[in-house]
CSV table of C-alpha atoms in Angstrom, one decimal:
chain,number,residue,atom,x,y,z
F,178,MET,CA,22.6,36.5,-16.2
F,179,ALA,CA,19.8,34.7,-18.1
F,180,THR,CA,19.0,37.8,-20.1
F,181,ILE,CA,22.7,38.1,-21.3
F,182,ALA,CA,22.6,34.4,-22.4
F,183,THR,CA,19.3,35.0,-24.2
F,184,HIS,CA,20.6,38.1,-25.9
F,185,LEU,CA,23.8,36.3,-27.0
F,186,HIS,CA,21.8,33.4,-28.3
F,187,SER,CA,19.6,35.7,-30.4
F,188,ILE,CA,22.7,37.4,-31.8
F,189,VAL,CA,24.2,34.0,-32.8
F,190,ASP,CA,20.9,32.8,-34.3
F,191,HIS,CA,20.6,36.1,-36.3
F,192,ASP,CA,24.1,35.8,-37.7
F,193,GLU,CA,23.6,32.2,-38.7
F,194,GLU,CA,20.3,33.1,-40.4
F,195,SER,CA,21.8,36.0,-42.3
F,196,ALA,CA,24.7,33.8,-43.4
F,197,VAL,CA,22.3,31.4,-45.0
F,198,THR,CA,20.7,34.2,-47.0
F,199,GLY,CA,23.9,36.1,-47.7
F,200,PRO,CA,25.2,36.6,-51.3
F,201,ALA,CA,28.2,34.2,-50.8
F,202,VAL,CA,25.9,31.4,-49.7
F,203,ARG,CA,23.5,32.1,-52.6
F,204,ARG,CA,26.4,31.9,-55.0
F,205,ALA,CA,27.7,28.7,-53.5
F,206,LEU,CA,24.3,27.1,-53.7
F,207,ALA,CA,24.0,28.3,-57.3
F,208,ALA,CA,27.3,26.7,-58.2
F,209,LEU,CA,26.3,23.5,-56.5
F,210,ARG,CA,23.0,23.5,-58.4
F,211,ILE,CA,24.6,24.1,-61.8
F,212,ALA,CA,27.3,21.4,-61.1
F,213,PHE,CA,24.6,18.9,-60.3
F,214,GLY,CA,22.5,20.0,-63.3
F,215,LEU,CA,25.5,19.5,-65.7
F,216,THR,CA,26.2,16.1,-64.1
F,217,PHE,CA,22.6,15.0,-64.9
F,218,LEU,CA,22.8,16.4,-68.4
F,219,TRP,CA,26.1,14.8,-69.1
F,220,ALA,CA,24.7,11.4,-68.0
F,221,PHE,CA,21.8,11.9,-70.3
F,222,PHE,CA,23.9,12.7,-73.4
F,223,ASP,CA,26.4,10.0,-72.6
F,224,LYS,CA,23.7,7.4,-72.5
F,225,LEU,CA,21.8,8.9,-75.5
F,226,LEU,CA,24.9,8.9,-77.7
F,227,ALA,CA,27.4,6.5,-76.1
F,228,LEU,CA,30.0,9.2,-75.8
F,229,GLY,CA,32.4,6.8,-74.1
F,230,TYR,CA,32.6,8.3,-70.6
F,231,HIS,CA,30.6,5.5,-69.1
F,232,THR,CA,28.5,4.2,-72.0
F,233,GLY,CA,29.8,2.7,-75.3
F,234,TYR,CA,32.2,0.0,-74.2
F,235,ASP,CA,31.6,-3.6,-75.3
F,236,GLN,CA,32.4,-6.6,-73.1
F,237,ALA,CA,36.0,-6.7,-74.4
F,238,GLY,CA,36.5,-3.1,-73.3
F,239,THR,CA,36.5,-1.6,-76.8
F,240,LEU,CA,35.0,1.8,-77.1
F,241,ASP,CA,32.5,2.5,-79.9
F,242,ARG,CA,31.3,6.1,-79.6
F,243,PHE,CA,27.9,6.6,-81.2
F,244,GLY,CA,27.7,2.8,-81.6
F,245,PRO,CA,25.1,0.2,-80.6
F,246,ALA,CA,25.2,1.0,-76.9
F,247,ALA,CA,23.7,4.5,-77.6
F,248,TRP,CA,20.1,4.8,-76.7
F,249,ILE,CA,19.4,6.3,-80.1
F,250,HIS,CA,20.7,3.1,-81.7
F,251,GLY,CA,18.7,0.8,-79.5
F,252,GLY,CA,21.0,0.4,-76.5
F,253,SER,CA,19.5,0.4,-73.1
F,254,PRO,CA,20.6,2.9,-70.5
F,255,THR,CA,19.4,0.8,-67.6
F,256,GLU,CA,20.1,-2.8,-68.6
F,257,GLY,CA,23.7,-3.2,-67.7
F,258,PHE,CA,23.6,-1.7,-64.3
F,259,LEU,CA,20.3,-3.1,-63.2
F,260,ALA,CA,20.9,-6.6,-64.6
F,261,PHE,CA,24.5,-7.0,-63.5
F,262,GLY,CA,25.3,-4.3,-60.9
F,263,ALA,CA,22.3,-4.7,-58.6
F,264,ASP,CA,22.9,-6.3,-55.2
F,265,GLY,CA,21.2,-6.6,-51.9
F,266,PRO,CA,17.5,-6.9,-50.8
F,267,PHE,CA,16.1,-5.3,-54.0
F,268,LYS,CA,18.2,-7.1,-56.5
F,269,GLY,CA,15.3,-9.1,-57.9
F,270,PHE,CA,13.2,-6.1,-58.3
F,271,TRP,CA,15.9,-4.1,-60.1
F,272,ASN,CA,16.8,-7.1,-62.3
F,273,SER,CA,13.2,-7.4,-63.4
F,274,LEU,CA,13.2,-3.8,-64.6
F,275,ALA,CA,16.6,-4.0,-66.4
F,276,GLY,CA,16.3,-2.9,-70.0
F,277,THR,CA,12.5,-2.5,-70.0
F,278,ALA,CA,11.1,0.4,-72.0
F,279,PHE,CA,9.5,1.8,-68.8
F,280,ALA,CA,12.8,1.9,-66.9
F,281,ASP,CA,14.7,3.3,-69.9
F,282,TRP,CA,12.3,6.1,-70.6
F,283,ALA,CA,11.7,7.0,-67.0
F,284,PHE,CA,15.5,7.1,-66.4
F,285,MET,CA,16.3,9.1,-69.5
F,286,LEU,CA,13.5,11.6,-69.0
F,287,GLY,CA,14.4,12.0,-65.4
F,288,LEU,CA,18.1,12.7,-66.3
F,289,LEU,CA,17.1,15.3,-68.9
F,290,GLY,CA,14.4,17.0,-66.8
F,291,ILE,CA,16.4,17.1,-63.6
F,292,GLY,CA,19.5,18.3,-65.6
F,293,VAL,CA,17.5,21.1,-67.3
F,294,ALA,CA,15.8,22.2,-64.1
F,295,LEU,CA,19.0,22.4,-62.1
F,296,THR,CA,21.3,23.9,-64.8
F,297,PHE,CA,18.9,26.7,-65.6
F,298,GLY,CA,17.2,27.1,-62.2
F,299,ILE,CA,13.7,26.5,-63.6
F,300,GLY,CA,11.1,24.1,-62.3
F,301,MET,CA,13.3,23.6,-59.2
F,302,ARG,CA,10.4,22.2,-57.0
F,303,LEU,CA,9.8,19.3,-59.4
F,304,GLY,CA,13.4,19.0,-60.4
F,305,THR,CA,14.8,18.7,-56.9
F,306,ILE,CA,12.0,16.3,-55.8
F,307,ALA,CA,12.7,14.1,-58.9
F,308,GLY,CA,16.4,14.3,-58.2
F,309,PHE,CA,15.9,13.3,-54.6
F,310,VAL,CA,13.7,10.3,-55.6
F,311,MET,CA,16.2,9.3,-58.4
F,312,TYR,CA,19.1,9.4,-56.0
F,313,LEU,CA,17.3,7.3,-53.4
F,314,LEU,CA,16.2,4.8,-56.0
F,315,MET,CA,19.8,4.5,-57.3
F,316,TRP,CA,21.0,4.0,-53.7
F,317,THR,CA,18.7,1.0,-53.3
F,318,VAL,CA,20.2,-0.7,-56.3
F,319,VAL,CA,23.4,-1.7,-54.4
F,320,LEU,CA,22.8,-2.3,-50.7
F,321,PRO,CA,24.8,-2.1,-48.6
F,322,PRO,CA,27.0,0.5,-50.3
F,323,ALA,CA,30.6,-0.6,-51.0
F,324,ASN,CA,32.4,1.9,-48.7
F,325,ASN,CA,30.0,2.6,-45.9
F,326,PRO,CA,27.3,0.5,-44.3
F,327,VAL,CA,24.6,3.1,-45.0
F,328,LEU,CA,25.9,6.3,-46.7
F,329,ASP,CA,27.2,6.8,-50.2
F,330,GLU,CA,27.2,9.5,-52.9
F,331,HIS,CA,23.5,8.8,-53.7
F,332,VAL,CA,22.4,9.7,-50.2
F,333,LEU,CA,24.5,12.9,-50.3
F,334,GLY,CA,23.0,13.7,-53.7
F,335,ALA,CA,19.5,13.2,-52.2
F,336,ILE,CA,20.3,15.5,-49.3
F,337,SER,CA,21.8,18.1,-51.7
F,338,MET,CA,18.6,18.0,-53.8
F,339,ALA,CA,16.6,18.8,-50.6
F,340,VAL,CA,18.8,21.7,-49.7
F,341,LEU,CA,18.8,23.1,-53.2
F,342,GLY,CA,15.0,22.9,-53.4
F,343,LEU,CA,14.3,24.3,-50.0
F,344,ALA,CA,16.8,27.1,-50.4
F,345,GLY,CA,15.3,28.4,-53.7
F,346,ALA,CA,18.7,28.0,-55.4
F,347,GLY,CA,17.3,28.6,-58.9
F,348,ALA,CA,17.2,32.4,-58.4
F,349,THR,CA,20.9,33.1,-58.3
F,350,TRP,CA,22.7,32.6,-61.6
F,351,GLY,CA,19.6,31.0,-63.0
F,352,LEU,CA,16.3,31.8,-64.6
F,353,GLY,CA,14.3,31.1,-61.5
F,354,HIS,CA,13.0,34.7,-61.0
F,355,ALA,CA,11.9,35.1,-64.7
F,356,TRP,CA,10.5,31.6,-64.7
F,357,SER,CA,8.4,32.3,-61.6
F,358,ARG,CA,6.8,35.3,-63.2
F,359,THR,CA,5.5,33.4,-66.2
F,360,ALA,CA,1.7,33.0,-66.5
F,361,LEU,CA,2.1,29.2,-66.5
F,362,VAL,CA,4.0,29.1,-63.2
F,363,ARG,CA,1.8,31.7,-61.6
F,364,ARG,CA,-1.2,29.5,-62.5
F,365,PHE,CA,0.6,26.3,-61.4
F,366,PRO,CA,3.0,27.3,-58.6
F,367,VAL,CA,4.3,23.7,-58.3
F,368,LEU,CA,6.3,24.4,-61.4
F,369,ARG,CA,8.4,27.0,-59.7
């Protein structure tokens, strides 16, 4: 009886393992990767240019696309949220970083780098680690989250970054294979 249970258990384990590496799962992970990548890139361009999807509104609610809220025109991509949206145990820390050159540059370079890595499937190790860290940092800005005592979309984003990085999701529908064969990546595998 024990051997039948052991045999059935190994069959179930094998089927689950093959499902994770199957083409349908690889495509689903690629679609998830690209969607996250485009989300990061969109946030970068919206804050860079004040395109009006989150950035570009003045205090009266008037939209000024490409106006003074755009980072290219001196607007700060971090000031509003960190100065006025932060709450919880880290509020003072986040308020102190609001609008600083360090916070603005780190945030914008992070958005761009993570967005490029995920969209194209290159530099996935660093991109998903940076995405994981960025999501967790953004989670700490407003604690506790509004709709759940612990979880929100930032925690789910961080978990998704871990899954995408561990699953090698840059190879399907991306440039991950070609990228990994470059001399630079062969010399510095952390860039995979």
